[in-house]
Short mmCIF file of C-alpha atoms in Angstrom, two decimals:
data_model
loop_
_atom_site.label_atom_id
_atom_site.label_comp_id
_atom_site.label_asym_id
_atom_site.label_seq_id
_atom_site.Cartn_x
_atom_site.Cartn_y
_atom_site.Cartn_z
CA MET A 27 166.86 130.96 303.99
CA ALA A 28 165.84 131.76 307.25
CA LYS A 29 167.91 134.87 306.87
CA SER A 30 166.28 135.99 303.86
CA LEU A 31 162.84 135.67 305.42
CA ARG A 32 163.71 137.93 308.30
CA THR A 33 165.24 140.53 305.93
CA LEU A 34 161.76 140.46 303.63
CA GLU A 35 159.88 140.78 306.76
CA LYS A 36 162.14 143.85 307.97
CA VAL A 37 161.25 145.41 304.24
CA GLN A 38 157.55 144.82 304.35
CA GLU A 39 157.37 146.05 307.55
CA LEU A 40 159.08 149.03 306.53
CA GLN A 41 156.10 149.43 303.59
CA HIS A 42 153.89 149.18 305.95
CA ARG A 43 154.96 151.92 308.04
CA LEU A 44 155.03 154.14 304.76
CA ALA A 45 151.73 153.11 303.73
CA GLY A 46 149.82 154.36 306.68
CA ARG A 47 151.61 157.23 307.10
CA SER A 48 151.01 158.38 303.82
CA LYS A 49 147.27 156.84 303.44
CA SER A 50 146.55 158.61 307.26
CA LYS A 51 147.84 161.94 306.03
CA PRO A 52 147.51 162.56 301.97
CA GLN A 53 149.01 165.97 302.51
CA GLN A 54 152.31 165.47 304.02
CA ARG A 55 155.57 165.34 302.32
CA PHE A 56 158.36 162.77 303.00
CA TYR A 57 161.67 164.58 303.84
CA SER A 58 163.67 161.63 305.47
CA LEU A 59 163.75 158.31 302.66
CA TRP A 60 167.41 158.10 301.37
CA ASP A 61 168.56 156.95 304.71
CA LYS A 62 166.17 154.20 304.30
CA VAL A 63 167.39 153.55 300.98
CA CYS A 64 170.60 152.94 302.17
CA ARG A 65 169.44 150.34 304.47
CA LYS A 66 171.58 146.54 304.26
CA GLU A 67 168.10 144.88 304.16
CA VAL A 68 166.19 146.74 301.63
CA LEU A 69 169.58 146.79 299.34
CA TRP A 70 169.52 142.81 299.86
CA GLU A 71 165.55 142.86 298.79
CA ALA A 72 166.69 144.84 295.92
CA TRP A 73 169.23 142.55 294.47
CA GLN A 74 167.26 139.27 294.92
CA SER A 75 164.37 141.23 292.96
CA VAL A 76 167.30 142.31 290.36
CA LYS A 77 168.62 138.65 290.59
CA ARG A 78 164.94 136.45 290.34
CA ASN A 79 164.27 138.91 286.92
CA GLY A 80 167.50 138.08 285.12
CA GLY A 81 167.86 139.79 282.34
CA ALA A 82 170.88 140.84 280.15
CA GLY A 83 173.74 143.42 281.06
CA GLY A 84 174.13 147.16 280.70
CA VAL A 85 176.67 149.49 278.57
CA ASP A 86 179.29 148.01 281.32
CA GLY A 87 179.02 144.79 280.19
CA VAL A 88 178.37 143.10 284.04
CA THR A 89 175.43 140.66 284.93
CA VAL A 90 173.94 138.56 287.08
CA GLU A 91 176.03 135.63 286.67
CA VAL A 92 179.28 137.97 286.65
CA ILE A 93 178.45 139.18 290.10
CA GLU A 94 177.11 136.08 291.77
CA ALA A 95 180.74 135.20 290.35
CA THR A 96 182.59 137.53 291.78
CA GLY A 97 180.79 137.79 295.55
CA GLU A 98 177.38 139.39 295.60
CA LYS A 99 177.82 140.23 299.40
CA GLU A 100 181.03 142.50 298.56
CA TYR A 101 179.63 144.18 295.53
CA LEU A 102 176.21 145.30 297.63
CA ARG A 103 179.28 146.23 300.43
CA THR A 104 180.39 148.65 297.87
CA LEU A 105 177.26 149.95 296.77
CA TRP A 106 176.15 150.81 300.13
CA LYS A 107 179.34 152.81 300.22
CA GLU A 108 178.72 154.35 297.17
CA LEU A 109 175.04 155.51 298.18
CA LYS A 110 175.89 156.57 301.89
CA GLU A 111 179.10 158.65 300.47
CA LYS A 112 176.52 159.97 297.82
CA ARG A 113 178.69 159.16 295.32
CA TYR A 114 176.68 156.89 293.20
CA LYS A 115 175.95 158.00 289.41
CA PRO A 116 174.26 155.79 286.99
CA LEU A 117 175.47 154.99 283.85
CA PRO A 118 173.51 155.34 280.12
CA LEU A 119 170.96 153.09 278.91
CA ARG A 120 171.85 150.50 276.56
CA ARG A 121 169.33 150.85 273.37
CA VAL A 122 168.53 147.54 272.04
CA TRP A 123 165.04 147.08 269.38
CA ILE A 124 162.28 144.75 270.03
CA PRO A 125 160.04 144.04 266.90
CA LYS A 126 156.87 144.68 267.55
CA ALA A 127 153.85 142.13 266.09
CA ASN A 128 153.31 145.13 263.04
CA GLY A 129 156.35 144.93 261.75
CA LYS A 130 157.62 147.73 263.33
CA GLN A 131 160.05 148.18 266.35
CA ARG A 132 160.14 149.28 269.99
CA PRO A 133 163.10 150.95 271.88
CA LEU A 134 164.36 149.22 274.77
CA GLY A 135 166.58 151.19 277.10
CA ILE A 136 168.63 148.17 279.27
CA PRO A 137 170.18 149.98 282.66
CA THR A 138 173.16 148.25 284.46
CA VAL A 139 172.53 145.88 286.96
CA LYS A 140 173.68 148.71 289.33
CA ASP A 141 171.02 150.60 288.19
CA ARG A 142 168.58 148.10 288.39
CA ILE A 143 169.43 147.61 291.89
CA VAL A 144 169.16 151.08 293.07
CA GLN A 145 165.64 151.40 291.46
CA GLN A 146 164.45 148.77 293.17
CA ALA A 147 165.75 149.99 296.33
CA VAL A 148 164.05 153.43 295.78
CA ARG A 149 161.15 151.81 294.72
CA LEU A 150 160.89 149.45 297.36
CA ILE A 151 160.78 152.73 299.52
CA ILE A 152 158.50 155.26 297.68
CA GLU A 153 156.15 152.83 295.92
CA PRO A 154 153.93 152.46 299.08
CA ILE A 155 153.76 156.31 299.56
CA PHE A 156 151.96 156.75 296.15
CA GLU A 157 150.58 153.72 296.26
CA ALA A 158 148.03 154.60 299.10
CA HIS A 159 146.45 156.88 297.00
CA PHE A 160 146.64 155.57 293.52
CA SER A 161 142.95 155.43 291.82
CA LYS A 162 141.71 152.11 291.57
CA VAL A 163 140.63 152.33 288.12
CA SER A 164 144.51 151.74 287.36
CA TYR A 165 145.48 148.15 287.62
CA GLY A 166 148.96 148.12 285.54
CA PHE A 167 152.07 147.37 287.52
CA ARG A 168 150.74 147.90 290.76
CA PRO A 169 150.92 145.27 293.46
CA GLY A 170 148.25 143.27 294.24
CA ARG A 171 146.68 143.53 290.54
CA ASP A 172 146.68 142.64 287.12
CA CYS A 173 145.45 141.77 283.83
CA HIS A 174 143.05 139.33 285.20
CA GLN A 175 141.73 141.66 287.33
CA ALA A 176 141.40 144.31 284.98
CA VAL A 177 139.72 142.35 281.95
CA LYS A 178 137.09 140.74 284.97
CA GLU A 179 136.08 144.70 285.74
CA VAL A 180 135.40 145.17 281.94
CA VAL A 181 132.94 142.18 281.60
CA LYS A 182 131.32 143.51 284.85
CA TYR A 183 131.03 146.68 283.44
CA LEU A 184 129.46 145.32 279.90
CA ASN A 185 127.45 142.91 281.72
CA TRP A 186 125.80 145.66 283.47
CA GLY A 187 124.41 147.63 280.25
CA LEU A 188 127.37 149.98 279.58
CA VAL A 189 127.77 149.12 276.44
CA GLU A 190 128.57 152.44 274.88
CA VAL A 191 132.44 151.86 274.64
CA VAL A 192 135.93 154.28 274.12
CA GLU A 193 139.29 152.21 273.41
CA THR A 194 142.53 154.26 272.86
CA ASP A 195 146.49 153.81 273.80
CA ILE A 196 148.31 156.91 274.46
CA VAL A 197 150.54 157.37 271.77
CA ASP A 198 154.41 156.43 272.95
CA CYS A 199 153.88 156.82 276.44
CA PHE A 200 156.83 155.79 278.27
CA GLY A 201 158.74 157.91 275.83
CA SER A 202 156.81 161.08 275.89
CA ILE A 203 156.27 161.70 279.72
CA PRO A 204 157.81 165.57 279.78
CA HIS A 205 160.45 165.30 282.63
CA GLY A 206 159.83 168.61 284.02
CA ARG A 207 156.18 167.84 284.80
CA LEU A 208 156.84 164.40 286.17
CA LEU A 209 159.40 165.59 288.60
CA LYS A 210 156.99 168.19 289.98
CA ALA A 211 154.59 164.73 290.63
CA VAL A 212 156.87 163.26 292.53
CA ALA A 213 157.67 166.10 294.17
CA ARG A 214 154.28 166.56 295.83
CA ARG A 215 155.08 163.64 298.27
CA ILE A 216 158.75 163.10 298.11
CA ALA A 217 160.95 166.12 299.74
CA ASP A 218 164.32 164.21 300.14
CA LYS A 219 166.23 165.67 297.78
CA GLY A 220 168.62 162.50 297.19
CA ILE A 221 165.61 160.70 296.10
CA LEU A 222 164.77 163.65 293.45
CA ARG A 223 168.28 164.01 292.58
CA VAL A 224 168.62 160.22 291.55
CA ILE A 225 165.15 160.02 290.00
CA ARG A 226 166.58 163.03 287.55
CA GLN A 227 170.13 161.33 287.15
CA TRP A 228 168.05 158.27 285.58
CA LEU A 229 165.71 160.34 283.70
CA LYS A 230 168.48 162.48 282.16
CA CYS A 231 171.15 159.56 281.70
CA GLY A 232 171.08 158.92 277.57
CA VAL A 233 171.41 155.75 275.78
CA MET A 234 173.90 153.99 273.84
CA GLU A 235 172.80 152.87 270.77
CA GLY A 236 176.28 151.14 269.67
CA ARG A 237 178.81 153.74 270.38
CA GLN A 238 177.04 156.45 270.03
CA PHE A 239 175.01 158.58 273.08
CA LYS A 240 172.31 160.14 272.46
CA GLU A 241 170.50 162.27 274.97
CA THR A 242 167.28 161.92 276.87
CA THR A 243 164.85 164.99 276.99
CA ALA A 244 161.45 163.46 277.61
CA GLY A 245 160.27 159.87 278.75
CA THR A 246 160.73 157.29 281.93
CA PRO A 247 163.88 154.80 280.96
CA GLN A 248 161.57 152.32 279.60
CA GLY A 249 163.27 148.51 280.79
CA GLY A 250 164.15 150.29 284.03
CA VAL A 251 162.68 148.73 286.70
CA ILE A 252 160.93 152.02 288.10
CA SER A 253 159.95 153.29 285.17
CA PRO A 254 156.09 151.66 285.44
CA LEU A 255 155.97 153.61 288.66
CA LEU A 256 156.86 156.84 287.18
CA ALA A 257 154.28 156.73 284.50
CA ASN A 258 151.50 155.50 287.40
CA ILE A 259 152.53 158.70 289.24
CA TYR A 260 152.12 160.47 286.11
CA LEU A 261 148.70 159.15 284.48
CA ASP A 262 147.18 159.60 287.95
CA ALA A 263 146.47 162.96 287.63
CA LEU A 264 144.33 161.57 284.84
CA ASP A 265 142.58 159.32 287.40
CA GLN A 266 142.26 161.61 290.05
CA LEU A 267 140.68 164.51 287.44
CA TRP A 268 138.23 161.48 286.56
CA LYS A 269 137.02 161.05 289.61
CA LYS A 270 136.78 165.00 290.85
CA ARG A 271 134.61 165.66 287.56
CA LYS A 272 132.26 162.44 288.76
CA MET A 273 132.15 161.21 285.35
CA ASP A 274 131.88 157.50 287.18
CA ALA A 275 128.93 158.84 289.33
CA ARG A 276 126.14 156.54 288.57
CA ARG A 277 123.68 159.61 288.25
CA GLY A 278 126.28 160.92 286.59
CA ALA A 279 128.14 160.64 283.30
CA ASN A 280 128.38 156.82 284.40
CA ALA A 281 131.27 156.58 282.46
CA GLN A 282 133.90 153.71 284.23
CA MET A 283 137.53 153.77 283.40
CA VAL A 284 139.43 151.03 283.34
CA ARG A 285 143.41 151.52 282.84
CA TYR A 286 146.55 149.04 282.48
CA ALA A 287 149.25 151.67 282.07
CA ASP A 288 148.81 153.38 278.81
CA ASP A 289 146.14 150.84 277.76
CA LEU A 290 142.39 152.00 278.89
CA VAL A 291 138.78 151.58 277.93
CA ILE A 292 135.90 153.52 279.08
CA LEU A 293 132.24 151.85 279.15
CA THR A 294 129.18 153.87 279.76
CA ASP A 295 125.29 153.61 279.03
CA LYS A 296 124.84 156.94 277.97
CA ASN A 297 126.57 159.65 275.04
CA SER A 298 129.91 158.02 274.80
CA LYS A 299 131.27 161.64 273.37
CA GLU A 300 131.44 163.32 276.51
CA ALA A 301 133.66 160.62 278.28
CA GLU A 302 136.04 160.84 275.20
CA GLY A 303 136.23 164.70 274.58
CA LEU A 304 137.00 164.93 278.52
CA LEU A 305 139.70 161.82 277.72
CA ARG A 306 141.34 164.11 275.04
CA GLU A 307 141.20 167.28 277.17
CA THR A 308 143.28 165.60 280.09
CA LEU A 309 145.55 163.88 278.30
CA GLY A 310 146.43 167.07 276.22
CA ARG A 311 147.07 168.96 279.48
CA LEU A 312 149.39 166.04 280.20
CA GLU A 313 150.89 166.71 277.04
CA LEU A 314 149.84 163.43 275.56
CA LYS A 315 147.66 162.55 272.96
CA PRO A 316 145.28 159.40 272.64
CA HIS A 317 146.33 157.42 269.18
CA PRO A 318 144.55 158.11 266.01
CA GLU A 319 144.75 154.59 264.91
CA LYS A 320 143.68 152.64 267.80
CA THR A 321 141.10 154.85 269.39
CA ARG A 322 137.72 154.02 268.72
CA VAL A 323 134.31 155.19 269.78
CA LEU A 324 131.29 152.07 269.63
CA ASN A 325 128.35 150.09 270.83
CA ALA A 326 129.70 146.42 271.92
CA LYS A 327 126.38 145.10 271.01
CA VAL A 328 127.13 145.92 267.37
CA SER A 329 131.07 145.58 267.05
CA HIS A 330 133.38 144.07 269.37
CA PHE A 331 136.96 145.39 270.87
CA ASP A 332 140.22 144.12 272.31
CA PHE A 333 141.77 145.02 275.19
CA LEU A 334 144.64 143.31 277.36
CA GLY A 335 144.74 140.39 274.48
CA PHE A 336 141.07 139.55 274.82
CA ASN A 337 138.45 140.14 272.44
CA PHE A 338 134.86 141.21 274.05
CA ARG A 339 131.98 141.16 272.51
CA GLN A 340 128.42 141.34 273.32
CA ARG A 341 126.04 137.86 272.80
CA LYS A 342 122.70 137.55 273.17
CA ASN A 343 121.23 133.95 275.32
CA PRO A 344 118.90 132.49 272.78
CA ARG A 345 117.32 130.69 275.52
CA THR A 346 117.09 133.73 278.27
CA GLY A 347 116.97 136.32 275.58
CA LYS A 348 119.70 138.47 277.94
CA TRP A 349 123.07 139.83 276.63
CA PHE A 350 126.46 138.77 278.32
CA CYS A 351 129.70 139.39 277.63
CA LEU A 352 131.53 136.92 275.24
CA LEU A 353 135.14 136.61 276.24
CA GLN A 354 137.91 135.04 274.26
CA PRO A 355 141.42 135.54 273.20
CA SER A 356 141.81 138.04 270.55
CA GLN A 357 142.81 137.35 266.83
CA LYS A 358 146.04 138.67 267.46
CA ALA A 359 146.78 136.53 270.49
CA GLN A 360 146.16 133.59 268.51
CA ARG A 361 148.05 134.60 265.49
CA ASN A 362 150.80 135.27 267.86
CA LEU A 363 151.10 131.94 269.34
CA ARG A 364 150.59 130.35 266.42
CA GLU A 365 153.90 132.03 264.92
CA LYS A 366 155.35 130.54 268.52
CA ILE A 367 154.64 126.95 267.94
CA ARG A 368 155.66 127.34 264.10
CA GLN A 369 159.26 128.60 264.87
CA THR A 370 159.70 126.25 267.62
CA THR A 371 159.33 122.84 265.76
CA ALA A 372 160.58 124.48 262.42
CA SER A 373 164.11 123.16 262.96
CA GLN A 374 164.83 121.02 260.04
CA GLU A 375 167.74 119.10 262.76
CA LEU A 376 166.79 115.70 264.21
CA GLU A 377 166.61 117.03 267.70
CA ASP A 378 164.69 114.74 270.32
CA VAL A 379 160.88 115.42 270.03
CA GLY A 380 160.24 114.94 273.54
CA LYS A 381 163.01 117.58 274.58
CA VAL A 382 161.36 119.81 272.41
CA VAL A 383 157.85 119.81 273.20
CA ARG A 384 158.91 118.93 277.07
CA GLU A 385 161.23 122.04 277.13
CA LYS A 386 159.80 124.27 274.48
CA VAL A 387 156.16 123.78 273.18
CA ASN A 388 154.73 123.29 276.40
CA PRO A 389 156.04 125.85 278.49
CA ILE A 390 154.90 128.31 275.68
CA LEU A 391 151.17 126.48 276.11
CA ARG A 392 151.28 126.41 279.72
CA GLY A 393 151.62 130.21 279.73
CA TRP A 394 149.27 131.13 276.93
CA VAL A 395 146.39 128.96 278.91
CA ASN A 396 146.91 130.27 282.37
CA TYR A 397 146.33 133.74 281.00
CA PHE A 398 143.52 132.93 278.84
CA ARG A 399 141.59 130.47 281.09
CA ILE A 400 139.35 133.10 282.56
CA GLY A 401 137.58 133.16 279.50
CA ASN A 402 135.04 131.54 277.07
CA SER A 403 137.82 130.03 275.59
CA SER A 404 137.19 126.21 275.20
CA ARG A 405 136.36 126.08 271.25
CA VAL A 406 139.76 128.41 270.65
CA PHE A 407 141.57 125.72 273.22
CA ASN A 408 140.38 123.07 270.51
CA GLU A 409 141.23 124.91 267.85
CA ILE A 410 144.98 125.65 269.25
CA GLN A 411 145.36 122.15 270.51
CA ASN A 412 144.64 120.72 266.54
CA PHE A 413 147.01 122.94 265.41
CA VAL A 414 149.67 122.30 267.78
CA ARG A 415 148.91 117.92 267.10
CA GLY A 416 149.48 119.27 263.72
CA ARG A 417 152.51 120.14 264.57
CA ILE A 418 154.30 117.88 266.12
CA LEU A 419 152.91 115.23 263.95
CA ARG A 420 154.65 116.99 260.73
CA PHE A 421 157.74 117.46 263.71
CA ILE A 422 158.05 113.60 263.71
CA ARG A 423 157.72 113.31 260.14
CA ARG A 424 160.60 115.26 259.77
CA ARG A 425 162.98 113.75 261.79
CA GLN A 426 161.76 110.32 260.70
CA LYS A 427 162.30 111.27 257.23
CA ARG A 428 158.72 110.01 255.97
CA SER A 429 157.05 112.71 254.05
CA GLY A 430 154.06 113.10 252.60
CA MET A 431 152.58 110.38 255.21
CA GLY A 432 149.14 111.42 256.45
CA TRP A 433 147.38 110.84 259.75
CA ASN A 434 145.73 107.63 258.77
CA ARG A 435 148.68 106.35 257.74
CA ILE A 436 150.64 106.70 261.30
CA ASN A 437 150.65 103.98 263.15
CA GLY A 438 148.43 105.04 265.70
CA LYS A 439 150.49 103.06 269.00
CA PHE A 440 153.29 104.91 268.32
CA LEU A 441 151.82 108.40 267.25
CA TYR A 442 149.62 108.30 270.51
CA GLY A 443 152.34 106.52 272.71
CA THR A 444 154.60 109.42 271.49
CA LEU A 445 152.05 112.47 272.18
CA GLY A 446 150.59 111.06 275.39
CA LEU A 447 154.20 110.62 276.60
CA PHE A 448 155.70 113.80 275.78
CA TYR A 449 152.64 116.42 274.94
CA ASP A 450 150.77 117.50 278.12
CA TYR A 451 147.26 117.03 276.47
CA ARG A 452 145.91 118.45 279.98
CA ILE A 453 146.94 121.70 279.53
CA LEU A 454 144.14 122.36 277.07
CA TRP A 455 142.08 119.75 277.72
CA THR A 456 141.52 120.93 281.69
CA SER A 457 140.70 124.37 280.34
CA ARG A 458 138.07 123.67 278.32
CA LYS A 459 135.82 123.59 281.47
CA VAL A 460 136.75 127.19 282.69
CA VAL A 461 134.59 129.98 281.81
CA ALA A 462 134.46 133.64 282.77
#
């Protein structure tokens, strides 16, 4: 443990030096970085991060568990030699398809564990250089920033009266970024040929779908460790142009952008058409385009909108007459949670009800409630609690083979004793008091 802490401190100290140098010299390019990627403490920390995240293996079939069983130190020593001698070459991604809520499928490319380790090592070195100059309007996949901060920023602007809203989503952002322009964006700060070469190899490595190999001509390796950073580097041009045009100036357009990766909203108290026009123009320059079905211009006092799983709508306080932002879990988020609970409690097998609730239901609820606790969610939490209670009752009835039994016919002592022992009411009950 002490050795791991010392290794982490060395890596963090290196990152702080790189960030400080980048911030003090914003026009300087960094030439000598590959030797830092090859440092043993950087590779060790990259391996630890990959091991914590877990995940499936790539096209070579090697998993984290296999590396641990065969000896992680020897594996990293071999990888270190490959990097030092510049013999490292990434393998194609393993293509899998992830179902989406609308019934469609999203392609995901899974790199090998070795490639994930090297990507994480490169990310540890180059991220501080770019992070020092990223715009404050960007919240996605950045250290020290998260969804809650982005959501609270939107609430702040709505409460300020910026109720003219442009909401949009970039069409296939991760799969549409042109490789040439992305590499030019990286090369504005990174001049090390080793770094640029390996990033180019990751972009061009292709995918294996079954036994068929397909080339990749555009997009970042979605599913890869470094993919979010590359997307942020490319989309930073949008944030910087927004600032250069002074679109966020209070005496100007006063159009405040909040972006989380490829999802963004623009809030203003003036004509939102101007903001939408500049957004479309800038995305066109980047060879990207807003999603036609997810782009809307609206007034938050008349309509409502969703962002990062939350629903935003303006309401007037009946006592004071002032407008405020009502923040709740979106209908889509509620439907997804109910579907997960249904699937979890739909088994016809005679499983132990306590084990199902403890190991499956409670973790789902705990994660969902922790995410949506910052909103005005007490009513929704009560509805979810009643829904979950009903599902567990049905589960108990199926387990006891006592079909058709209603609420009042179940022995109260058994019912509340069972639920009190296994179902953590506090997950939802304590969250009723939490408001934005």
